Coordinates of C-alpha atoms in Angstrom, one line a residue:
M702 CA 83.0 135.3 138.2
M703 CA 79.8 133.5 137.6
S704 CA 79.9 129.7 137.4
K705 CA 78.3 127.9 134.6
K706 CA 75.0 126.3 135.4
S707 CA 75.2 122.5 135.4
T708 CA 72.8 120.6 133.2
P709 CA 70.0 119.2 135.3
E710 CA 69.8 115.4 135.6
N711 CA 67.1 113.8 133.6
P712 CA 65.6 110.9 135.7
A713 CA 63.6 109.5 132.8
L714 CA 66.6 109.3 130.5
K715 CA 68.6 107.7 133.3
Q716 CA 65.9 105.0 133.7
F717 CA 66.0 104.4 129.9
Q718 CA 69.8 104.1 129.8
A719 CA 69.8 101.7 132.6
A720 CA 67.3 99.5 130.8
V721 CA 69.4 99.6 127.6
E722 CA 72.5 98.5 129.6
I723 CA 70.5 95.5 131.1
I724 CA 69.4 94.4 127.6
E725 CA 72.9 94.7 126.2
N726 CA 74.3 92.5 128.9
H727 CA 71.5 89.9 128.8
P728 CA 72.8 86.6 127.3
I729 CA 69.6 86.1 125.1
F730 CA 69.4 89.7 123.8
S731 CA 73.1 90.7 123.6
P732 CA 73.7 89.3 120.1
L733 CA 70.6 91.0 118.8
C734 CA 71.2 94.3 120.6
S735 CA 74.8 94.6 119.3
R736 CA 73.4 94.7 115.8
T737 CA 70.5 97.0 116.2
S738 CA 70.2 100.7 116.7
I739 CA 68.1 102.0 119.6
V740 CA 67.1 105.6 118.7
H741 CA 65.8 107.7 121.6
R742 CA 65.5 111.3 120.4
D743 CA 63.1 113.8 118.8
G744 CA 62.6 113.9 115.0
T745 CA 62.3 110.2 114.6
P746 CA 59.3 108.1 113.6
Y747 CA 58.5 107.0 117.2
P748 CA 54.9 106.2 118.2
I749 CA 53.2 109.3 119.6
N750 CA 50.9 107.3 121.9
G751 CA 53.1 104.4 122.5
W752 CA 56.5 103.3 123.7
A753 CA 58.5 102.0 120.7
T754 CA 58.4 100.5 117.2
V755 CA 60.9 98.3 115.4
T756 CA 61.9 98.2 111.7
K757 CA 62.9 95.3 109.5
G758 CA 66.4 96.7 109.2
G759 CA 66.9 96.7 113.0
Y760 CA 66.1 100.2 114.1
I761 CA 64.1 100.6 117.4
Y762 CA 62.5 104.0 117.7
T763 CA 61.6 104.8 121.3
H764 CA 59.5 107.7 122.6
P765 CA 62.0 110.2 124.0
K766 CA 59.4 111.9 126.3
R767 CA 57.9 108.8 127.7
R768 CA 58.5 108.4 131.4
G769 CA 58.9 104.8 132.5
E770 CA 60.6 102.7 135.1
T771 CA 63.8 100.7 134.1
S772 CA 61.9 97.4 134.3
E773 CA 59.2 98.8 131.9
W774 CA 61.8 99.9 129.3
V775 CA 63.5 96.5 129.6
Y776 CA 60.1 94.8 128.8
V777 CA 59.5 97.1 125.8
L778 CA 63.0 96.7 124.4
A779 CA 62.9 93.0 124.8
H780 CA 59.5 92.9 123.1
C781 CA 60.9 94.7 120.0
L782 CA 64.0 92.6 119.8
L783 CA 62.0 89.4 119.9
H784 CA 60.0 90.6 116.9
L785 CA 63.4 90.6 115.1
G786 CA 64.7 87.4 116.6
L787 CA 61.6 85.4 115.9
G788 CA 61.3 86.5 112.3
H789 CA 58.0 88.4 112.8
L790 CA 58.9 91.3 110.4
I791 CA 57.5 89.7 107.2
T792 CA 54.6 90.7 104.9
K793 CA 51.3 89.0 105.4
D794 CA 47.9 89.3 103.8
H795 CA 46.3 90.5 107.1
P796 CA 49.0 92.6 108.8
V797 CA 46.8 93.5 111.8
A798 CA 46.0 89.9 112.6
W799 CA 49.7 88.9 112.2
N800 CA 50.9 91.8 114.4
A801 CA 48.3 90.8 117.1
A802 CA 49.4 87.1 116.9
C803 CA 53.1 88.1 117.3
D804 CA 52.4 90.4 120.2
L805 CA 50.5 87.7 122.1
Y806 CA 53.2 85.1 121.5
I807 CA 55.9 87.5 122.8
A808 CA 53.8 88.4 125.8
K809 CA 53.6 84.7 126.7
F810 CA 57.4 84.3 126.1
L811 CA 58.3 87.3 128.3
A812 CA 55.9 86.1 131.0
D813 CA 57.6 82.7 131.1
L814 CA 61.1 84.4 131.0
K815 CA 60.1 86.8 133.8
L816 CA 62.0 89.6 132.3
G817 CA 60.9 93.2 133.0
T818 CA 57.5 94.6 134.0
P819 CA 54.8 95.3 131.4
P820 CA 53.8 99.0 131.3
S821 CA 50.5 99.9 132.9
D822 CA 48.9 100.7 129.5
M823 CA 49.8 97.4 128.0
E824 CA 47.9 94.1 128.6
T825 CA 49.6 90.7 129.0
R826 CA 46.9 88.5 130.4
T827 CA 44.8 86.2 128.1
D828 CA 42.8 83.0 128.3
M829 CA 43.7 81.9 124.8
T830 CA 45.9 78.9 124.0
V831 CA 49.2 80.1 122.6
K832 CA 51.0 77.4 120.5
D833 CA 52.8 79.6 117.9
E834 CA 52.3 82.7 115.8
E835 CA 51.0 80.9 112.7
F836 CA 48.3 79.1 114.7
L837 CA 47.1 82.3 116.3
Y838 CA 47.2 84.1 112.9
E839 CA 45.0 81.5 111.3
Q840 CA 42.5 81.8 114.1
F841 CA 42.4 85.7 113.9
C842 CA 41.9 85.6 110.1
V843 CA 38.8 83.4 110.6
R844 CA 37.3 84.8 113.8
G845 CA 38.7 88.3 113.9
V846 CA 41.2 89.9 116.4
P847 CA 39.9 90.0 120.0
E848 CA 39.5 93.5 121.4
V849 CA 41.8 92.9 124.3
L850 CA 44.8 92.2 121.9
K851 CA 44.8 95.8 120.8
Y852 CA 46.7 96.6 124.0
F853 CA 49.5 94.0 123.7
G854 CA 51.8 96.0 121.3
T855 CA 54.4 98.6 122.2
A856 CA 53.2 101.2 119.7
G857 CA 50.0 102.2 121.6
V858 CA 46.3 101.1 121.3
A859 CA 45.5 99.4 117.9
N860 CA 48.8 100.5 116.4
S861 CA 51.3 98.2 114.7
D862 CA 54.7 98.1 116.4
M863 CA 56.4 96.4 113.4
D864 CA 57.5 98.5 110.4
V865 CA 58.1 96.0 107.6
R866 CA 58.6 98.6 104.9
N867 CA 61.7 100.2 106.4
T868 CA 64.5 97.8 105.5
V869 CA 67.5 100.1 106.0
A870 CA 69.9 98.1 108.1
R871 CA 72.7 99.2 110.4
S872 CA 75.3 96.7 109.3
Y873 CA 79.0 96.8 108.3
W874 CA 78.5 95.3 104.9
G875 CA 74.9 96.2 104.1
G876 CA 72.2 93.8 103.2
E877 CA 69.6 92.1 105.3
P878 CA 70.8 90.9 108.7
E879 CA 70.1 87.3 109.9
W880 CA 68.1 88.2 113.0
E881 CA 67.0 84.6 113.7
K882 CA 70.5 83.4 113.7
Y883 CA 71.5 86.1 116.2
F884 CA 68.6 85.0 118.4
A885 CA 69.7 81.4 118.2
I886 CA 73.2 82.5 119.4
G887 CA 71.6 84.3 122.3
L888 CA 69.6 81.2 123.3
S889 CA 72.9 79.2 123.2
N890 CA 74.5 81.9 125.5
A891 CA 71.6 81.6 127.9
V892 CA 72.0 77.9 128.2
T893 CA 75.7 78.4 128.9
S894 CA 74.9 81.1 131.5
A895 CA 72.3 78.8 133.2
V896 CA 74.9 76.0 133.5
S897 CA 77.4 78.5 134.9
V898 CA 74.9 79.7 137.5
A899 CA 73.9 76.2 138.5
G900 CA 77.6 75.3 138.9
G901 CA 78.2 78.3 141.2
H902 CA 80.5 80.1 138.8
S903 CA 78.3 83.2 138.6
T904 CA 75.4 84.7 140.4
S905 CA 73.0 85.6 137.7
L906 CA 72.1 85.0 134.0
S907 CA 72.7 88.7 133.2
D908 CA 76.3 88.5 134.4
S909 CA 78.3 89.8 131.4
T910 CA 81.2 87.4 132.1
N911 CA 78.9 84.5 131.1
V912 CA 78.3 85.9 127.6
K913 CA 80.9 84.8 125.2
S914 CA 81.3 86.8 122.1
A915 CA 81.6 85.4 118.6
A916 CA 85.4 86.0 118.7
Q917 CA 85.7 84.1 122.0
R918 CA 83.6 81.3 120.6
A919 CA 85.8 81.2 117.5
K920 CA 88.9 80.9 119.6
R921 CA 87.4 78.0 121.6
W922 CA 86.3 76.4 118.3
F923 CA 89.9 76.3 117.1
M924 CA 91.2 75.0 120.4
D925 CA 88.6 72.2 120.5
R926 CA 88.0 71.2 116.9
Y927 CA 90.7 72.5 114.6
P928 CA 94.1 71.3 115.7
L929 CA 96.0 72.9 112.8
L930 CA 95.5 76.4 114.4
G931 CA 94.4 75.4 117.9
A932 CA 97.8 75.8 119.5
L933 CA 98.3 79.2 117.9
A934 CA 94.9 80.4 119.0
S935 CA 95.5 79.4 122.6
G936 CA 98.6 81.7 122.7
F937 CA 96.8 84.9 121.6
T938 CA 94.6 87.2 123.6
I939 CA 91.4 88.5 122.0
I940 CA 90.8 92.2 122.4
E941 CA 87.2 93.3 121.6
D942 CA 87.0 97.0 122.4
Q943 CA 85.3 99.3 120.0
T944 CA 87.2 102.3 121.4
I945 CA 90.6 100.6 120.9
S946 CA 89.5 99.5 117.4
Q947 CA 88.6 103.1 116.5
R948 CA 91.8 104.5 117.8
L949 CA 93.9 101.9 115.8
S950 CA 91.6 102.4 112.7
I951 CA 90.6 98.7 112.7
S952 CA 87.4 98.1 110.7
V953 CA 87.1 94.4 111.3
A954 CA 90.3 92.7 112.7
A955 CA 94.0 93.0 113.0
I956 CA 96.9 91.1 114.7
D957 CA 99.9 92.2 116.7
V958 CA 102.2 89.1 116.6
V959 CA 104.8 90.5 118.9
E960 CA 102.3 91.2 121.7
R961 CA 100.3 88.1 120.9
E962 CA 97.0 90.1 120.5
I963 CA 94.2 89.8 118.0
Y964 CA 91.9 92.8 117.7
M965 CA 88.3 92.2 116.7
N966 CA 86.0 95.1 116.2
P967 CA 82.6 94.2 117.8
A968 CA 80.9 96.7 115.5
A969 CA 81.7 94.7 112.4
G970 CA 78.7 92.5 113.1
L971 CA 80.4 89.2 112.1
T972 CA 78.5 85.9 112.5
D973 CA 80.1 83.0 114.2
E974 CA 81.2 81.3 111.0
E975 CA 82.6 84.6 109.6
C976 CA 84.4 85.2 112.8
I977 CA 86.1 81.8 112.5
F978 CA 87.3 82.7 109.0
V979 CA 88.6 86.1 110.1
M980 CA 90.4 84.6 113.1
A981 CA 92.0 81.9 111.0
H982 CA 93.2 84.6 108.6
E983 CA 95.0 86.5 111.4
L984 CA 96.4 83.3 112.9
L985 CA 97.9 82.3 109.6
H986 CA 99.6 85.7 109.4
A987 CA 101.4 84.8 112.7
G988 CA 102.0 81.1 112.0
L989 CA 103.6 81.7 108.6
Q990 CA 105.7 84.6 110.0
H991 CA 104.6 87.1 107.4
H992 CA 105.8 89.9 109.7
E993 CA 109.3 88.5 109.5
R994 CA 109.3 87.7 105.7
C995 CA 108.6 91.3 104.7
Q996 CA 112.4 91.8 104.4
G997 CA 112.5 95.4 103.1
R998 CA 109.3 95.2 101.0
D999 CA 106.6 97.8 101.2
P1000 CA 104.7 96.6 104.4
Y1001 CA 101.2 97.4 103.1
L1002 CA 101.7 95.8 99.7
W1003 CA 103.3 92.8 101.3
N1004 CA 100.3 92.6 103.7
V1005 CA 97.9 92.6 100.7
A1006 CA 99.9 89.9 98.9
C1007 CA 99.7 87.7 102.0
D1008 CA 96.0 88.3 102.3
Y1009 CA 95.4 87.0 98.8
V1010 CA 97.2 83.8 99.6
I1011 CA 95.6 83.2 102.9
N1012 CA 92.0 83.9 101.7
L1013 CA 92.4 81.5 98.8
W1014 CA 93.6 78.8 101.2
L1015 CA 90.8 79.3 103.7
V1016 CA 88.1 79.3 101.0
E1017 CA 89.6 76.1 99.7
M1018 CA 89.7 74.5 103.1
Q1019 CA 86.2 75.8 103.9
V1020 CA 87.2 77.1 107.3
G1021 CA 84.3 79.2 108.5
E1022 CA 82.3 81.4 106.1
Y1023 CA 83.8 83.9 103.7
P1024 CA 82.6 87.3 105.2
K1025 CA 80.5 89.7 103.1
I1026 CA 82.9 92.6 103.6
G1027 CA 84.9 92.6 100.4
L1028 CA 88.0 90.6 101.4
L1029 CA 90.8 90.2 98.9
L1030 CA 90.2 87.1 96.8
D1031 CA 91.3 86.5 93.2
S1032 CA 91.1 82.9 91.8
E1033 CA 93.7 83.9 89.1
L1034 CA 96.4 84.1 91.9
K1035 CA 95.8 80.5 93.1
G1036 CA 99.0 78.6 93.5
L1037 CA 101.2 81.6 93.7
S1038 CA 103.3 82.4 96.7
A1039 CA 103.1 85.8 98.6
E1040 CA 106.4 86.8 97.2
S1041 CA 105.3 86.1 93.6
I1042 CA 102.0 88.0 94.1
Y1043 CA 104.0 90.9 95.6
D1044 CA 106.2 91.0 92.5
K1045 CA 103.1 91.3 90.3
M1046 CA 101.7 94.0 92.4
V1047 CA 104.8 96.2 92.3
G1048 CA 104.1 96.8 88.6
D1049 CA 100.9 98.7 89.4
I1050 CA 101.3 100.2 92.9
R1051 CA 98.6 102.8 92.5
L1052 CA 95.9 100.2 91.8
Y1053 CA 96.8 98.0 94.7
R1054 CA 97.2 100.8 97.2
K1055 CA 93.4 101.3 97.0
L1056 CA 92.6 97.8 98.3
A1057 CA 91.4 97.2 101.8
T1058 CA 92.5 94.6 104.3
L1059 CA 90.6 93.5 107.3
R1060 CA 91.9 96.6 109.0
G1061 CA 90.7 99.0 106.4
N1062 CA 91.7 100.9 103.2
G1063 CA 95.4 101.6 102.9
L1064 CA 96.1 99.8 106.2
G1065 CA 97.6 96.4 106.9
D1066 CA 96.1 94.1 109.4
M1067 CA 99.5 93.1 110.7
I1068 CA 100.4 95.8 113.2
G1069 CA 103.5 96.0 115.3
K1070 CA 103.1 98.4 118.2
G1071 CA 105.0 95.9 120.5
D1072 CA 108.7 96.0 121.3
P1073 CA 110.5 92.8 120.2
S1074 CA 113.0 93.3 123.0
L1075 CA 110.3 92.3 125.4
W1076 CA 110.7 88.8 124.2
D1077 CA 113.5 87.7 126.4
V1078 CA 114.7 84.2 125.5
R1079 CA 115.3 83.6 129.2
N1080 CA 111.5 83.6 129.6
G1081 CA 111.1 80.6 127.4
Q1082 CA 110.4 80.3 123.7
T1083 CA 111.1 83.1 121.3
L1084 CA 108.2 84.5 119.3
D1085 CA 109.4 82.8 116.1
D1086 CA 109.8 79.5 117.8
F1087 CA 106.4 79.7 119.3
C1088 CA 104.7 80.4 116.0
K1089 CA 106.6 77.8 114.1
N1090 CA 106.2 75.1 116.7
A1091 CA 102.5 75.8 117.2
L1092 CA 101.7 75.6 113.5
Q1093 CA 103.9 72.5 112.9
Q1094 CA 102.3 70.7 115.9
G1095 CA 98.8 71.7 114.6
L1096 CA 99.6 70.2 111.1
M1097 CA 100.8 67.0 112.7
Y1098 CA 97.5 66.7 114.8
H1099 CA 95.5 67.7 111.7
E1100 CA 97.0 64.8 109.7
E1101 CA 96.9 62.3 112.4
Q1102 CA 93.2 62.9 113.1
A1103 CA 92.3 63.0 109.4
R1104 CA 90.6 66.4 109.7
G1105 CA 90.5 66.9 106.0
L1106 CA 92.7 68.0 103.1
L1107 CA 94.8 71.1 103.1
P1108 CA 96.1 73.2 100.2
S1109 CA 99.5 71.9 99.1
G1110 CA 101.0 75.4 99.1
L1111 CA 100.0 75.8 102.8
V1112 CA 101.5 72.4 103.8
E1113 CA 104.7 73.2 101.9
E1114 CA 105.1 76.6 103.7
I1115 CA 104.5 75.0 107.1
R1116 CA 107.0 72.2 106.4
A1117 CA 109.5 74.8 105.2
L1118 CA 109.3 76.5 108.5
G1119 CA 110.5 73.3 110.2
Q1120 CA 113.6 73.1 108.1
P1121 CA 116.7 74.9 109.5
P1122 CA 117.8 77.9 107.6
I1123 CA 120.5 77.4 104.9
K1124 CA 124.0 77.9 106.4
W1125 CA 125.8 80.9 105.1
D1126 CA 128.7 78.8 103.7
V1127 CA 126.2 76.8 101.7
E1128 CA 124.8 79.9 100.2
L1129 CA 128.3 81.1 99.5
A1130 CA 129.1 77.9 97.7
K1131 CA 126.0 78.4 95.4
W1132 CA 127.4 81.9 94.6
F1133 CA 130.7 80.3 93.5
D1134 CA 128.8 77.8 91.4
A1135 CA 127.0 80.6 89.6
Y1136 CA 130.3 82.3 88.5
F1137 CA 132.7 79.4 88.3
S1138 CA 131.4 76.3 86.4
P1139 CA 133.6 73.2 86.4
L1140 CA 136.5 73.3 84.0
E1141 CA 136.2 71.1 80.9
K1142 CA 138.8 68.3 80.6
T1143 CA 140.2 67.0 77.4
R1144 CA 142.4 64.0 76.5
S1145 CA 146.0 65.0 75.6
Y1146 CA 149.0 63.0 74.5
A1147 CA 151.3 65.9 75.6
R1148 CA 151.3 64.3 79.1
V1149 CA 150.9 60.6 78.7
S1150 CA 149.3 58.7 81.5
R1151 CA 150.8 55.7 83.3
R1152 CA 151.1 52.7 80.9
Q1153 CA 149.2 49.5 81.8
S1154 CA 151.4 46.5 82.6
S1155 CA 149.4 44.3 80.3
T1156 CA 150.0 46.5 77.3
P1157 CA 153.2 48.6 78.0
D1158 CA 153.7 49.5 74.4
I1159 CA 150.4 51.3 74.0
P1160 CA 150.5 54.9 75.3
R1161 CA 147.2 56.4 76.7
P1162 CA 146.2 60.1 76.8
Q1163 CA 145.7 61.9 80.1
W1164 CA 142.7 64.0 81.1
V1165 CA 143.9 67.6 81.5
H1166 CA 142.2 71.0 81.9
S1167 CA 142.1 73.3 79.0
G1168 CA 144.6 76.1 79.6
S1169 CA 142.5 78.7 77.8
S1170 CA 139.5 78.0 80.1
E1171 CA 141.4 79.5 83.1
D1172 CA 141.7 82.9 81.5
G1173 CA 139.7 85.5 83.5
R1174 CA 138.8 82.8 86.1
T1175 CA 139.1 85.0 89.1
F1176 CA 137.2 87.2 91.6
G1177 CA 137.8 90.1 93.9
V1178 CA 137.8 90.2 97.7
I1179 CA 137.5 93.4 99.6
L1180 CA 138.3 92.9 103.3
D1181 CA 137.1 95.5 105.8
T1182 CA 140.0 95.9 108.2
S1183 CA 138.5 98.6 110.3
G1184 CA 138.8 98.4 114.1
S1185 CA 135.3 97.2 114.5
M1186 CA 135.8 94.0 112.5
D1187 CA 136.0 90.8 114.5
K1188 CA 139.1 88.6 114.0
K1189 CA 137.0 85.4 114.1
L1190 CA 134.7 86.8 111.4
L1191 CA 137.8 87.5 109.2
A1192 CA 139.1 84.0 109.8
K1193 CA 135.8 82.3 109.0
A1194 CA 135.2 84.3 105.8
L1195 CA 138.7 83.9 104.4
G1196 CA 138.8 80.2 105.2
A1197 CA 135.5 79.6 103.4
I1198 CA 136.6 81.7 100.4
A1199 CA 139.9 79.9 100.1
S1200 CA 138.4 76.4 100.3
Y1201 CA 135.6 77.1 97.8
A1202 CA 138.1 78.8 95.4
Q1203 CA 140.3 75.7 95.5
A1204 CA 137.4 73.3 95.0
R1205 CA 136.3 75.2 91.8
D1206 CA 139.8 75.4 90.3
V1207 CA 140.1 79.2 90.7
P1208 CA 143.8 79.9 90.5
F1209 CA 144.0 83.4 91.9
A1210 CA 141.8 86.0 93.7
R1211 CA 142.4 89.7 93.8
L1212 CA 142.7 90.7 97.5
V1213 CA 142.3 94.3 98.7
F1214 CA 142.4 95.5 102.4
C1215 CA 140.5 98.6 103.2
D1216 CA 139.7 100.8 106.1
A1217 CA 140.2 104.6 105.5
A1218 CA 142.3 103.8 102.4
P1219 CA 142.7 100.7 100.2
Y1220 CA 145.8 98.4 100.4
D1221 CA 146.2 96.3 97.3
A1222 CA 147.6 92.8 98.0
G1223 CA 147.4 91.8 94.3
Y1224 CA 146.5 88.4 93.1
V1225 CA 146.8 85.7 95.8
A1226 CA 146.5 82.0 95.4
P1227 CA 143.7 80.3 97.4
E1228 CA 146.1 78.2 99.4
T1229 CA 148.0 81.3 100.4
I1230 CA 144.8 82.9 101.7
A1231 CA 144.0 79.8 103.7
D1232 CA 147.5 79.7 105.2
R1233 CA 148.2 83.2 106.4
V1234 CA 147.4 86.7 105.2
Q1235 CA 149.0 89.8 106.8
V1236 CA 146.1 92.2 107.4
R1237 CA 146.9 95.9 107.0
G1238 CA 145.0 98.8 108.5
R1239 CA 142.6 98.9 111.5
G1240 CA 141.2 102.4 111.2
G1241 CA 137.9 103.7 110.0
T1242 CA 135.6 102.3 107.3
V1243 CA 135.5 103.8 103.8
L1244 CA 135.1 100.9 101.3
Q1245 CA 134.3 102.8 98.1
P1246 CA 138.0 103.5 97.3
A1247 CA 138.7 99.7 97.3
I1248 CA 135.8 99.1 95.0
D1249 CA 137.0 101.8 92.6
L1250 CA 140.5 100.3 92.7
I1251 CA 139.4 96.9 91.6
S1252 CA 136.8 98.1 89.1
H1253 CA 139.3 100.3 87.3
A1254 CA 142.3 97.8 87.5
E1255 CA 143.5 96.8 84.0
D1256 CA 144.4 93.3 85.1
F1257 CA 140.9 92.6 86.6
P1258 CA 137.9 91.4 84.4
K1259 CA 135.4 94.1 83.8
N1260 CA 132.2 93.4 85.9
G1261 CA 134.0 90.6 87.6
P1262 CA 132.4 89.1 90.7
L1263 CA 133.3 90.8 94.0
L1264 CA 133.0 89.6 97.6
I1265 CA 132.9 92.3 100.3
I1266 CA 133.6 91.2 103.9
T1267 CA 132.4 93.9 106.3
D1268 CA 130.4 94.3 109.6
G1269 CA 128.0 96.8 108.0
Y1270 CA 129.5 99.9 109.6
C1271 CA 130.5 101.5 106.3
D1272 CA 129.5 104.3 104.1
K1273 CA 127.0 104.0 101.2
L1274 CA 128.6 102.2 98.2
T1275 CA 128.2 102.4 94.5
I1276 CA 127.0 98.8 94.1
R1277 CA 126.4 96.4 91.2
R1278 CA 124.5 93.1 90.9
E1279 CA 127.8 91.2 91.0
H1280 CA 128.7 92.4 94.4
A1281 CA 128.1 90.0 97.3
Y1282 CA 128.5 90.7 101.0
L1283 CA 129.5 88.7 104.0
L1284 CA 128.1 90.2 107.2
P1285 CA 127.9 89.1 110.9
K1286 CA 124.5 87.7 111.8
G1287 CA 122.2 90.4 112.9
N1288 CA 124.1 93.3 111.3
E1289 CA 122.6 95.4 108.5
L1290 CA 124.0 97.4 105.6
P1291 CA 123.3 101.1 105.5
F1292 CA 121.7 100.6 102.0
S1293 CA 119.7 98.0 100.1
P1294 CA 122.2 95.7 98.4
K1295 CA 121.6 94.4 94.8
G1296 CA 123.5 91.2 95.3
P1297 CA 123.2 88.5 97.9
V1298 CA 124.1 88.9 101.6
F1299 CA 125.6 86.0 103.5
R1300 CA 125.1 86.1 107.3
I1301 CA 128.1 84.6 109.0
D1302 CA 127.2 82.8 112.3

């Protein structure tokens, strides 16, 4: 069997690729290079007799058949990137003079920077005084372009290496990139790298560990200057890997709260200010516990509703810069909670399913690939405690340091996180209040009150309850007596029901025990329930016969309120809005209840 011939190695291509890698990791050119497209293949408008040309939109077309050393390609690529970073690609009355002035200025810049080696067919030496491009341009317009400057460009002798007419940009949102801003970021990176080298933390300026991305700088900005989200930001890891972003279908950003990871797609091309906005967006998802508040809602629509709220707050607070990527923003929804917005969206699901989050179309930027069981309370704070404490501490620092006003809705939600959850017995009391209002009292001479000693001959009426108002004043209780029910749970539930029934003047409650079959205990006075009830059954769980028994009983009000005490291990029930459930904390029903669910501690 004949073996396939291996593709011969291309030394010229290898030298070029090595140069591209050097430029990509250089602190000055890294921000520019990440937003440009270096095209090295046939069929492109590369210079026939030169090395490379650059367009206004950020495309660098290199000669695919040109043989050069790695250092020569580094010089050529840096030359083209500097045209972008220094704002050279503009229209002038004398384009030849302007191109020559820019080429001379860049040659001086690279000579001082000592980066790369000029190709043999390019000249870099001159006796002219180089102040800036405009000064040189004015001189060339008056005196003409010196002959020697025809060899300073990367497109060959007397050819322009800048294409101002081609404005097609490789950018996430389209439009004209801000090349000068990216170059300023690179210069800032270079200063940081130089300090790191001087301090002995790294060995060279091109060390990639010295170059902080926009996402890393945004995280540092929150930790240093924005205490509201600084504590949260310090607890999350920033992942900037284009391969991972593609695999997870992340267009711009996403967050995994359980794993404490924020994903930022480096190909999105966000500026520093836009990156601050996006990171604040993701951190607020975590701090406000949107992943926990979903509670059976459609995850994507809930994500969209939360996005609307967060984006309106961030624009109002002026945190960073609103990205030009079509984020969800609607001023008509200002002041509404995420729950309210979700309720509005449910009316037109088809429309809202077409909206895009920071992750992309039809995908939520709150992802949960992590396993909540990894958060062992023995390791310290739980996830919810960490997010709540970090955001509350940040709010305290923000107010103490007078860092500016915050939207009232955001402050209310943060403060609400600090309040302990409502106890189940308090929620149960509200349920009783909804069905059993206080009885009206009337004055009656049928039972005369105690006479006063000062006027013993004057009888006074007594306040009494109206007898007719007690008619139908009752509720049903279905008690799951299967073997899986905890005795302490039964005692807590029955005790609370008895006390609330007595406090609201409910004379009787219809009590039914049920496991595999219902056992009707009839009407029982609240004080009897509180004293002692003989529980019948301890078999399996089939609660529907008990519901049918009460619903069809002639002596029970039609659609009367019903309390079902169970541990959740039951079959699916025919449910009504009036049904309420008492469940052990952490247990779930095998269906979505219409009425309230009280979690017993």
